[in-house]
Coordinates of C-alpha atoms in Angstrom, one line a residue:
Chain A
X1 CA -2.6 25.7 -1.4
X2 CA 0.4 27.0 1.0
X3 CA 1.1 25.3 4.0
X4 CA 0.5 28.4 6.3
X5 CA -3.7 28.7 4.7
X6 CA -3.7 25.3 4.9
X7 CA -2.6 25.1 8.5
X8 CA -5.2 28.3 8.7
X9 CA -8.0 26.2 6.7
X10 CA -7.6 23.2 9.1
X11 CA -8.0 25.6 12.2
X12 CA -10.6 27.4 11.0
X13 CA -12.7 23.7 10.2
X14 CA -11.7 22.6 13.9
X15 CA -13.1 25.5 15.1
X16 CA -16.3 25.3 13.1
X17 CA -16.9 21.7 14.2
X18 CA -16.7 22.6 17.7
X19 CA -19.0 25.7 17.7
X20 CA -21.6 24.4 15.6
X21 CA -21.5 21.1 18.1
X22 CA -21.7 23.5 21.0
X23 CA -24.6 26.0 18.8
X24 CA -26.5 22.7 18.6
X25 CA -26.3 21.7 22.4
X26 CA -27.9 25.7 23.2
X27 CA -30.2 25.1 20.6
X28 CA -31.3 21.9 22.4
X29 CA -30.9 23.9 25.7
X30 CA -33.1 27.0 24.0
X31 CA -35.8 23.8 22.9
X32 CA -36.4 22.5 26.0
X33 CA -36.8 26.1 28.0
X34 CA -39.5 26.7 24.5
X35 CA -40.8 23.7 26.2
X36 CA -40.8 24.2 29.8
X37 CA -42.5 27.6 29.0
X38 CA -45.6 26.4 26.8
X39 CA -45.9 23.7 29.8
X40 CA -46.4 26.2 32.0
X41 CA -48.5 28.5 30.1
X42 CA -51.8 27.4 31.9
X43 CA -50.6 28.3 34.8
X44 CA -52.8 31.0 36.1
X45 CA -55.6 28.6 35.2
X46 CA -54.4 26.0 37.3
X47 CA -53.6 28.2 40.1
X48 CA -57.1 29.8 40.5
X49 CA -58.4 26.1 40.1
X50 CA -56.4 25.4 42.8
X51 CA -57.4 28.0 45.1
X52 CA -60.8 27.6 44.1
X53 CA -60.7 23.6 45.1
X54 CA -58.8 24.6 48.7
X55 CA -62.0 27.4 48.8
X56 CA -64.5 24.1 48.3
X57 CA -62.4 22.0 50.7
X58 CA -62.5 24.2 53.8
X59 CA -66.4 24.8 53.3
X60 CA -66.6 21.3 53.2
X61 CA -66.7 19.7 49.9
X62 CA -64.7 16.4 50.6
X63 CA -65.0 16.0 46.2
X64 CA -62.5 19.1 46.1
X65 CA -59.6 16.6 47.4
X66 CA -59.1 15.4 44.1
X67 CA -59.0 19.0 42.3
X68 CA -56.5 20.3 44.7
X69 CA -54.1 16.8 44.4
X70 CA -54.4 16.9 40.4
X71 CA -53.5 20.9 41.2
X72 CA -50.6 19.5 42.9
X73 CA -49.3 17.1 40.5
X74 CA -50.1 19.4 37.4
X75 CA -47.4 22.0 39.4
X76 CA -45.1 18.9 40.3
X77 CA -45.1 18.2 36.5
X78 CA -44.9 21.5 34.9
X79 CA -43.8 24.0 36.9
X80 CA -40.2 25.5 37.2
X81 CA -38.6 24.9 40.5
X82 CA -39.6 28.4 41.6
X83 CA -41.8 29.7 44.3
X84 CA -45.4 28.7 42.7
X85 CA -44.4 24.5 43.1
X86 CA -43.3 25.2 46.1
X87 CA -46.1 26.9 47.6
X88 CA -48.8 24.1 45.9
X89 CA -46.7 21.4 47.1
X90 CA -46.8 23.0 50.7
X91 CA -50.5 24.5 50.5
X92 CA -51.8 20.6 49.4
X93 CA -50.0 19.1 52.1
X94 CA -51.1 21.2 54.7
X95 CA -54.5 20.7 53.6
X96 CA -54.3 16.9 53.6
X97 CA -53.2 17.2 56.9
X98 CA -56.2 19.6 57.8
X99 CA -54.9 22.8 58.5
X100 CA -56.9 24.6 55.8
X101 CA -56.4 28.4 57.2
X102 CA -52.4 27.4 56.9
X103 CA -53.3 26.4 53.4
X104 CA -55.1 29.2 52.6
X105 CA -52.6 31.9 54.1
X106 CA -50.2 30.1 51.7
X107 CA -51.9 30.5 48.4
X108 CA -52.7 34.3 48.9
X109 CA -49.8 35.3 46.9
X110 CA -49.7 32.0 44.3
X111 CA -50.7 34.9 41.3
X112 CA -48.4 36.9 41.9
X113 CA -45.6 33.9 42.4
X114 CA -47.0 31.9 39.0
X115 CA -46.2 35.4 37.3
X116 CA -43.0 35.3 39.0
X117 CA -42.3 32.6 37.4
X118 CA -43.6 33.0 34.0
X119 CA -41.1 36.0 33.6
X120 CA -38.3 33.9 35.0
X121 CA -38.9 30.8 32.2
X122 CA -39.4 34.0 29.8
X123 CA -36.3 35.3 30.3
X124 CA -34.4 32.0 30.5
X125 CA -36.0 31.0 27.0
X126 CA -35.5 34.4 26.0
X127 CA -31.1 34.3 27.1
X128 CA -30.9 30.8 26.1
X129 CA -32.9 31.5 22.5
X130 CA -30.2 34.5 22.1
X131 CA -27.1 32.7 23.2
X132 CA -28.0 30.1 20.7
X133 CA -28.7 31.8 18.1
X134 CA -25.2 33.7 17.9
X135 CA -22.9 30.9 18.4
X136 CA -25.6 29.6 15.7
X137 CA -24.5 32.0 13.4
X138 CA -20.8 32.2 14.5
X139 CA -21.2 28.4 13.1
X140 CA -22.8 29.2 10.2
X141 CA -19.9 31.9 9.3
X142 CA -17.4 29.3 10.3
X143 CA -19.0 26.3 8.2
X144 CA -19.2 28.6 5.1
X145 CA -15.2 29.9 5.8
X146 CA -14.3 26.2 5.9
X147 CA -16.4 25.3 2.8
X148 CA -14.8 27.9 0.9
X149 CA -11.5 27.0 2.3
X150 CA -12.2 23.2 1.3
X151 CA -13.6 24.5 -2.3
X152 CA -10.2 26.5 -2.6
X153 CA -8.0 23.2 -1.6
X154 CA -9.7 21.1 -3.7
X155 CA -9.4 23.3 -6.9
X156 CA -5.9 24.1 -6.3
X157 CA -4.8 20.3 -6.8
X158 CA -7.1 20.3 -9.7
X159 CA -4.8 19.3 -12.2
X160 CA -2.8 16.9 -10.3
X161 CA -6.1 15.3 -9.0
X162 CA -7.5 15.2 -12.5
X163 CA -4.5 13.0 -13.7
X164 CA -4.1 10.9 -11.1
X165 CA -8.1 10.1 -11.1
X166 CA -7.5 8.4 -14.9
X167 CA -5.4 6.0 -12.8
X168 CA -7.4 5.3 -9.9
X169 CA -9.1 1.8 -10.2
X170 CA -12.9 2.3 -9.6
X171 CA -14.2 0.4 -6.6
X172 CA -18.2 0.3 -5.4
X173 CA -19.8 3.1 -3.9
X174 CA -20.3 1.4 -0.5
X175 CA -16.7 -0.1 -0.2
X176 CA -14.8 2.3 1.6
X177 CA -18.0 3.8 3.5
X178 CA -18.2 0.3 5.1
X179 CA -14.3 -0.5 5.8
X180 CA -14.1 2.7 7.1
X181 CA -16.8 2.1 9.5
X182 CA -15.1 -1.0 10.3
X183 CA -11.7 0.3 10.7
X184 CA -13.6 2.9 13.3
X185 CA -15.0 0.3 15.6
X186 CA -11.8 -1.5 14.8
X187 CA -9.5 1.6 16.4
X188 CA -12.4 2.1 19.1
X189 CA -11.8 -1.8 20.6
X190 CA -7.9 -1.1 19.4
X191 CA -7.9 1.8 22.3
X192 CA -10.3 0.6 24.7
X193 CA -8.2 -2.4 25.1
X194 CA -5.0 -0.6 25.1
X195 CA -6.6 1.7 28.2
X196 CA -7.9 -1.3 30.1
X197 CA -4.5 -3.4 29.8
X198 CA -2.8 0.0 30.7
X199 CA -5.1 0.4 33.5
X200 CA -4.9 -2.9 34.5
X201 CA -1.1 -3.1 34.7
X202 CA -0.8 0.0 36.7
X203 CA -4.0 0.8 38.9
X204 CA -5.4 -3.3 39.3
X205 CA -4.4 -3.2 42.6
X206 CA -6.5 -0.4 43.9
X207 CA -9.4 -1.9 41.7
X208 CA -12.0 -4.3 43.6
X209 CA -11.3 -7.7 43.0
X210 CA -14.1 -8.4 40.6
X211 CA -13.1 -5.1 38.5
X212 CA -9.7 -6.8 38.4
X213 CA -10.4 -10.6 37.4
X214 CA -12.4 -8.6 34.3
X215 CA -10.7 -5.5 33.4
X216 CA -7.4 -7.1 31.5
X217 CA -8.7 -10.5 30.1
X218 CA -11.5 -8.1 28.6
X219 CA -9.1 -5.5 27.8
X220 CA -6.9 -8.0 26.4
X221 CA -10.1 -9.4 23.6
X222 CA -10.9 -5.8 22.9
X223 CA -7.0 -5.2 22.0
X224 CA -6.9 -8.5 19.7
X225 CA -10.0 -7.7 18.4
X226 CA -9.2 -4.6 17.0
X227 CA -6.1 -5.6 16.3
X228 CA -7.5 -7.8 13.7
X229 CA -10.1 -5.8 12.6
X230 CA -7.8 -3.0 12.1
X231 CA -5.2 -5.7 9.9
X232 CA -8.2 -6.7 7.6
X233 CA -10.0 -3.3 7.4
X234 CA -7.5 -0.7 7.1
X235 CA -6.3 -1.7 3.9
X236 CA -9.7 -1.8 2.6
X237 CA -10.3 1.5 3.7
X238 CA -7.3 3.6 2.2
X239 CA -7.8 6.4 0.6
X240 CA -6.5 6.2 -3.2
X241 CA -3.9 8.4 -4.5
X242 CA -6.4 11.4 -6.1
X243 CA -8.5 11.5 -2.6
X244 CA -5.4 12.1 -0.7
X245 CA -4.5 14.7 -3.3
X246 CA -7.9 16.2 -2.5
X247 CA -7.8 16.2 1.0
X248 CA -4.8 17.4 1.2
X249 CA -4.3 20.6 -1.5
X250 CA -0.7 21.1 -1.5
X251 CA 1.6 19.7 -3.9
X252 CA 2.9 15.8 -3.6
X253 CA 5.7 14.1 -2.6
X254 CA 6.1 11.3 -5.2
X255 CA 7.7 8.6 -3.6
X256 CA 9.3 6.3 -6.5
X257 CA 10.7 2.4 -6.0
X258 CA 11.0 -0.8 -7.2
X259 CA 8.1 -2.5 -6.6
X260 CA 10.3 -5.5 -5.4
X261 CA 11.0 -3.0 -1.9
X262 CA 7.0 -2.8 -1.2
X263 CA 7.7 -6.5 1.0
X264 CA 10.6 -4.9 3.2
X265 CA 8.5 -1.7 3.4
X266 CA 5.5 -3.3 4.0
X267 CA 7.2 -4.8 7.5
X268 CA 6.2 -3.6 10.8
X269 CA 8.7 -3.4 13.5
X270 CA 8.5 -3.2 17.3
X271 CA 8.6 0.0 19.0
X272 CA 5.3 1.2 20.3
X273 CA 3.9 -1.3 23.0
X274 CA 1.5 -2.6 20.6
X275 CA 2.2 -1.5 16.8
X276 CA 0.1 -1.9 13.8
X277 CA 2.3 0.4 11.3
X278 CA 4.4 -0.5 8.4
X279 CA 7.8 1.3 7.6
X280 CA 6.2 2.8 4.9
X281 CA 3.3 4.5 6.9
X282 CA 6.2 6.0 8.9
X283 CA 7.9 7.3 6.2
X284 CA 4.8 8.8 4.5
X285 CA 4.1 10.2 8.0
X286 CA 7.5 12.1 7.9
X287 CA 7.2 13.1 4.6
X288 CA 3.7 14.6 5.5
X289 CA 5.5 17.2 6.7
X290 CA 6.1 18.0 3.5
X291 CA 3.0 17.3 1.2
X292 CA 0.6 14.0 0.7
X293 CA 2.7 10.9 -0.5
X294 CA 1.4 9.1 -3.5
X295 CA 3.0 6.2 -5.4
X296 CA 2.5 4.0 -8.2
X297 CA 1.1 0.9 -7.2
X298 CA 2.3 -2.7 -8.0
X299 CA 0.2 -3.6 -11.5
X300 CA -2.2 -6.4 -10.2
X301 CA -1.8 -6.0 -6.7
X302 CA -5.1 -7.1 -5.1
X303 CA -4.8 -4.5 -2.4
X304 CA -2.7 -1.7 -1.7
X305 CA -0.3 -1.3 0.3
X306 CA -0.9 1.2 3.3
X307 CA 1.7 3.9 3.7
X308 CA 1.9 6.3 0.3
X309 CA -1.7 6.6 -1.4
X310 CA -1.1 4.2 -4.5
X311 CA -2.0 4.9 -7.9
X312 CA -1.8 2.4 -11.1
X313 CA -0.5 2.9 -14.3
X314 CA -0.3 0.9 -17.7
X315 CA 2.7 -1.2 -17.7
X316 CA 3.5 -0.2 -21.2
X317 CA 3.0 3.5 -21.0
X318 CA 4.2 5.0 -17.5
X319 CA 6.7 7.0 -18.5
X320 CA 5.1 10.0 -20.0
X321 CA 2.7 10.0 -16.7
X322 CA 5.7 9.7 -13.9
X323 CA 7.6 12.5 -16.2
X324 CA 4.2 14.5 -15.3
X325 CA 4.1 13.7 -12.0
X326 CA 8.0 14.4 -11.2
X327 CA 6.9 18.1 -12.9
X328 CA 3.8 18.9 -10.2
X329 CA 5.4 17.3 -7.3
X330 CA 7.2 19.5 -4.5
X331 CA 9.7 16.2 -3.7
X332 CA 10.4 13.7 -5.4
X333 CA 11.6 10.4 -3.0
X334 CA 13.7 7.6 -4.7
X335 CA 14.8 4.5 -2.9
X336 CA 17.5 3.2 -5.1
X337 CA 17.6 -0.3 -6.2
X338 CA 18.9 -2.1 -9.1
X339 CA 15.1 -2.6 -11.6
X340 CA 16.0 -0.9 -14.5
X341 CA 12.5 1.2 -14.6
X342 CA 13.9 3.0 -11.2
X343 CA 17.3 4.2 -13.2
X344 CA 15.3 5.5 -15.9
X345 CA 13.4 7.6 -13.1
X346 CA 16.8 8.4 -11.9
X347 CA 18.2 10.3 -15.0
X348 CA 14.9 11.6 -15.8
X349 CA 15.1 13.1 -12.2
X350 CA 18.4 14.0 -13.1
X351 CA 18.1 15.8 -16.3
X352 CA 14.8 17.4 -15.9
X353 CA 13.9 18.3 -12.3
X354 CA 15.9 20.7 -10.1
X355 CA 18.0 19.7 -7.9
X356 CA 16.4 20.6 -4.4
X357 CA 13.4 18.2 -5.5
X358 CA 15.4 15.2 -5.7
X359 CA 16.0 13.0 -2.4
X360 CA 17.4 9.6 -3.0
X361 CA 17.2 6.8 0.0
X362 CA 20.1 4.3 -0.4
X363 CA 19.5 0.5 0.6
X364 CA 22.5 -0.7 2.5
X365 CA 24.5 -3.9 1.1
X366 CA 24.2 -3.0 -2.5
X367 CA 27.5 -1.6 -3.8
X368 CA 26.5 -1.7 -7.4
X369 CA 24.2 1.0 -6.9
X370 CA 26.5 3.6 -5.4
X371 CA 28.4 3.1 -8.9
X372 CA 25.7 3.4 -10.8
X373 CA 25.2 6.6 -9.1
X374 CA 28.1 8.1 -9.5
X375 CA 27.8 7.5 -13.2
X376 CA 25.0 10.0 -13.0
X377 CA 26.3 12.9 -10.8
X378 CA 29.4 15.7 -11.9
X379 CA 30.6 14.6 -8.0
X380 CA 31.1 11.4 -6.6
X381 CA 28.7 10.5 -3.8
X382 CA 30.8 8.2 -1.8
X383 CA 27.9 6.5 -1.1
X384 CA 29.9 3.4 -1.2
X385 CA 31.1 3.9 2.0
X386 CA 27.7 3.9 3.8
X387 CA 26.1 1.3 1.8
X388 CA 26.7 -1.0 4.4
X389 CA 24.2 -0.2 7.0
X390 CA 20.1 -0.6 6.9
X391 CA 19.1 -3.4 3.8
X392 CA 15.8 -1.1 3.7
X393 CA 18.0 2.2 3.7
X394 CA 21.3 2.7 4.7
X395 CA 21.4 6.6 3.4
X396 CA 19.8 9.7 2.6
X397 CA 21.3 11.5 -0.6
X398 CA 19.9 14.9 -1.4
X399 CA 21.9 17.4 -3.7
X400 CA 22.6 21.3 -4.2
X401 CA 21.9 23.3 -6.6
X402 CA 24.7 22.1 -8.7
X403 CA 24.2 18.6 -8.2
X404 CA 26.4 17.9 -5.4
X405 CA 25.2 14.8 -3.4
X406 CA 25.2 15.2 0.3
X407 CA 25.1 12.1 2.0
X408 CA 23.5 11.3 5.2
X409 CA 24.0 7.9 6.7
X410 CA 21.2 6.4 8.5
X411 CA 21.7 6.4 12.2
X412 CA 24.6 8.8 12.2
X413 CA 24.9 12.4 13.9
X414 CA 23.2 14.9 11.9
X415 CA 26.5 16.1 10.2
X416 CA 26.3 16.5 6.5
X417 CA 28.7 15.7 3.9
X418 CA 29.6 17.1 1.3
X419 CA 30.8 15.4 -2.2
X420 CA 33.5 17.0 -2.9
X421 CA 34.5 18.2 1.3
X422 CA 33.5 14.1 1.4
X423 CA 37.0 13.5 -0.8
X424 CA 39.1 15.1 2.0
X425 CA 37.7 13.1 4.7
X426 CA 36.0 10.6 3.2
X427 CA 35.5 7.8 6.3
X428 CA 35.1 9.6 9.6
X429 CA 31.1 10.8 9.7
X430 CA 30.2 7.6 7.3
Chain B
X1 CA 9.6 9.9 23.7
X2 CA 11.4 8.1 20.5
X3 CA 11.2 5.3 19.5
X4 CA 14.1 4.2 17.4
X5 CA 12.3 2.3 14.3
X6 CA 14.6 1.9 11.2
X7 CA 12.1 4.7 9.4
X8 CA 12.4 6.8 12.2
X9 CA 16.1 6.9 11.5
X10 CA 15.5 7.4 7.7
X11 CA 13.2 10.3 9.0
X12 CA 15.8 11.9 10.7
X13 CA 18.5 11.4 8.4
X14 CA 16.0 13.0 6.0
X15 CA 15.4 15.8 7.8
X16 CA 19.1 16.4 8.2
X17 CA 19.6 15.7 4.8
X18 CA 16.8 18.3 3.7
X19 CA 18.2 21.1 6.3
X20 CA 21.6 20.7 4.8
X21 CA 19.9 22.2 1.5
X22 CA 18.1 25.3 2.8
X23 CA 14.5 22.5 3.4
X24 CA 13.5 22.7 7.0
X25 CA 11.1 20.4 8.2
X26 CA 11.3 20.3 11.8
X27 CA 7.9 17.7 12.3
X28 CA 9.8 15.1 10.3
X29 CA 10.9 12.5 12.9
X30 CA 8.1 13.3 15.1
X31 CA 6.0 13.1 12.4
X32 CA 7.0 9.4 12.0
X33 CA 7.0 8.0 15.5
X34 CA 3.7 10.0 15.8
X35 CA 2.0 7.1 13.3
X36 CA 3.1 4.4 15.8
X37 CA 0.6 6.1 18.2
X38 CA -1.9 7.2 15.6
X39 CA -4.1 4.1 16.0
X40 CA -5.0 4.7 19.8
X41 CA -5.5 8.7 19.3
X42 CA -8.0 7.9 16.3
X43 CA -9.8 5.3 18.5
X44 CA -10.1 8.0 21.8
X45 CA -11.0 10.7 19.2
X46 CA -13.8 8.2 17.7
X47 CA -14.8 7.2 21.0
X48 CA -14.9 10.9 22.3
X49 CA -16.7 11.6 19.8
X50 CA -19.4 9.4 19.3
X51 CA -19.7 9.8 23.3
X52 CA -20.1 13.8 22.7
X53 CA -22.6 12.6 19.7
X54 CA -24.8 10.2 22.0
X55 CA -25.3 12.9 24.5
X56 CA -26.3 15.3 21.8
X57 CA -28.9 12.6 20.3
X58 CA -29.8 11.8 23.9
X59 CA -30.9 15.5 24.8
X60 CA -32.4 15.6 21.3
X61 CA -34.5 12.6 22.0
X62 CA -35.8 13.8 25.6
X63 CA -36.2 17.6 24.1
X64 CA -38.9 15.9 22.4
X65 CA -40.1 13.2 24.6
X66 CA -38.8 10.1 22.7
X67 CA -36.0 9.5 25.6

């Protein structure tokens, strides 16, 4: 699937979420004026019993008192707040207070006002039935576009899917149903806690006192709470490599390493207030930009690592898979290192895939690796000269068409150099 | 506002990296300080939504006399 009708596809299920949310809130809205309407269907009936009991009260039937309160309450339940209530409500009282010709003058016209008001609850049920009923079906066009849209993601990374699937451990139905539920009321404590502590820091002073003494002790337990909630659940609850490949639909970024990195990109560093995300969640977040990140997971790792949606392969037969993979992947993301497994992904990168798929992150403080490298590559990369920044990655090596590196240091300016322009001035930008 | 995390850096230096070869992807460093915040957007969405839900199920419930 292309990024623009997948960008289209995401809209277009947005949108359906929210209008058939809002067609079910009208078709509430059309239920209860259905309801409201059949209540006051008797209405006539009660009316004339009502008149009929004020008739027996002023000739002096003392027994009609109770027909003409339960006439009162029947309207005080049932009817709309129109003219009929209003006129029962008064009519009643004035009798109770014994001015029955005040009464009576009132009810002349109570008919005529109940049918008043039986076409007013008609018409409301009526507009409100045939409000409802198009945003209904505005929904229903909407759910069926985003269906077909969801049908035409999913069987676009068929093949992809289909492979990656033969490596996806099998877990129990209920597992990720339940870790996901807890991860939810993990990140629902997780911001509730952030927003009191927030709240507490800036606006405590204008709360009362008692509002105060609460508000960040309680915000601070609903923070750690979540927090550790979050750190047990979310792991639990990531999605494997061939459900992000569903949910996404566009082609993969294939983000290759040794497994020995997962610890250093596993770590979490400060920057947000309170953060709960790993290097590797930030880089898969970047490279979302470009397509789902998968990887191959650590064989016998009891869970996975968040970040890239892991995958696991045989130890004695990955090549033939990752060869696939590098084929049916948009980018293919490297972080150098020196297992031996990696530099056969190298050359196979190398002498297989285009150029303009290959990006190769450099760890800093390694100098063998920029040699082995260049070993590799018609042009020198240089990248000895910026290996001595970031251990995690120190640069960003991505090549033309003809297999010229250009190297971007980590932290630098955004200027780009060139292999063989990287000769001429080889230490100024690096 | 940025915040300079070692990936964020990578994610620019990517995004550099990928423009200098004809690949532009603008999102890419916002993209990555955006996960620092995701797990307080995901907790208002959930608890906007769930408040959005409960009103729904409340109305629901009154509509036919169970609230």
């Amino acid at each position: 699937m292309s990024p623009g009708l997948r960008a289209f596809a995401r809209l277009v299920t947005a949108i359906a979420v929210v209008t058939a949310y809002v067609a079910l809130q009208l078709a509430v809205t059309a239920g209860v004026d259905l309801r409201a309407r059949d209540r006051f269907r008797d209405a006539p009936t009660r009316a004339a019993a009502f008149v009929t009991a004020l008739d027996r009260y002023a000739d002096g039937d003392v027994s009609a008192r109770a027909g003409i309160r339960e006439g009162d309450t029947w309207f005080e339940d049932n009817a709309p707040s129109g003219e009929s209530r209003s006129t029962v409500s008064s009519a009643a009282g004035d009798a109770q207070e014994g001015r029955i010709s005040l009464a009576h003058e009132r009810v002349a016209g109570l008919a005529a006002q109940v049918e008043q008001d039986q076409a007013a609850l008609d018409r409301d049920l009526g507009s409100s039935g045939m409000v409802a009923l198009w945003w209904a079906v505005a929904a229903g066009v909407l759910v069926v576009a985003a269906l077909w849209l969801r049908h035409r993601r999913r069987s676009g990374a068929a093949e992809i899917v289909d492979l990656v699937s033969r490596f996806t451990p099998r877990q129990p139905w209920w597992r990720r149903p339940v870790f996901l539920a807890a991860s939810g009321a993990g990140y629902g404590l997780f911001a509730a806690g952030f927003f009191a502590v927030t709240m507490a820091q800036r606006q405590g002073y204008k709360l009362p006192v008692a509002t105060q003494v609460l508000l960040l002790p309680c915000g601070l337990a609903a923070l750690g709470a979540g927090f550790l909630v979050l750190r047990y659940s979310r792991p639990r609850s990531a999605r494997g490599a061939a459900q992000a490949l569903l949910a996404d639909g566009r082609e993969p970024v294939l983000y290759l390493r040794s497994f020995a990195d997962d610890d250093s990109a596993a770590r979490v560093e400060d920057g947000a207030p309170v953060n709960l995300h790993s290097r590797e969640e930030q880089l898969a977040g970047a490279l979302g930009a470009v397509g789902p990140v998968i990887a191959v997971g650590r064989p016998g790792e009891p869970l996975a690592h968040l970040g890239a949606a892991r995958f696991y392969l045989p130890r004695d037969d990955w090549q033939p898979v990752v060869l696939r993979l590098m084929e049916l992947s948009q980018l293919i993301v490297l972080r150098l290192g020196l297992g031996e497994g990696l530099w056969w992904e190298v050359e196979q990168a190398r002498a297989c895939q285009p150029a303009r798929k290959l990006v190769l992150l450099a760890p800093g403080g390694q100098p063998g690796v920029a040699e082995r490298l260049n070993r590799l590559l018609p042009v020198p990369s240089q990248l000895d000269q910026a290996t001595a920044g970031d251990p995690w990655v120190s640069a960003v090596i991505v090549f033309d068409p003809e297999w010229t590196p250009q190297v971007q240091q980590v932290g630098a300016s955004t200027k780009i150099r060139r292999g063989a322009l990287a000769r001429l001035a080889p230490t100024r930008s690096l | 506002m940025s915040v300079h995390t070692s990936a964020y850096n990578v994610a620019r230096a990517m995004k550099a990296a990928l423009a200098s070869v004809g690949v532009r992807k603008r999102t890419m460093a916002v993209r990555a300080n955006m996960v620092l915040q995701v797990s307080l957007w995901k907790g208002l969405m959930l608890i906007t939504a769930l408040g959005l839900l409960g009103w729904l199920v409340f109305r629901a419930l009154q509509l036919f006399g169970l609230g």
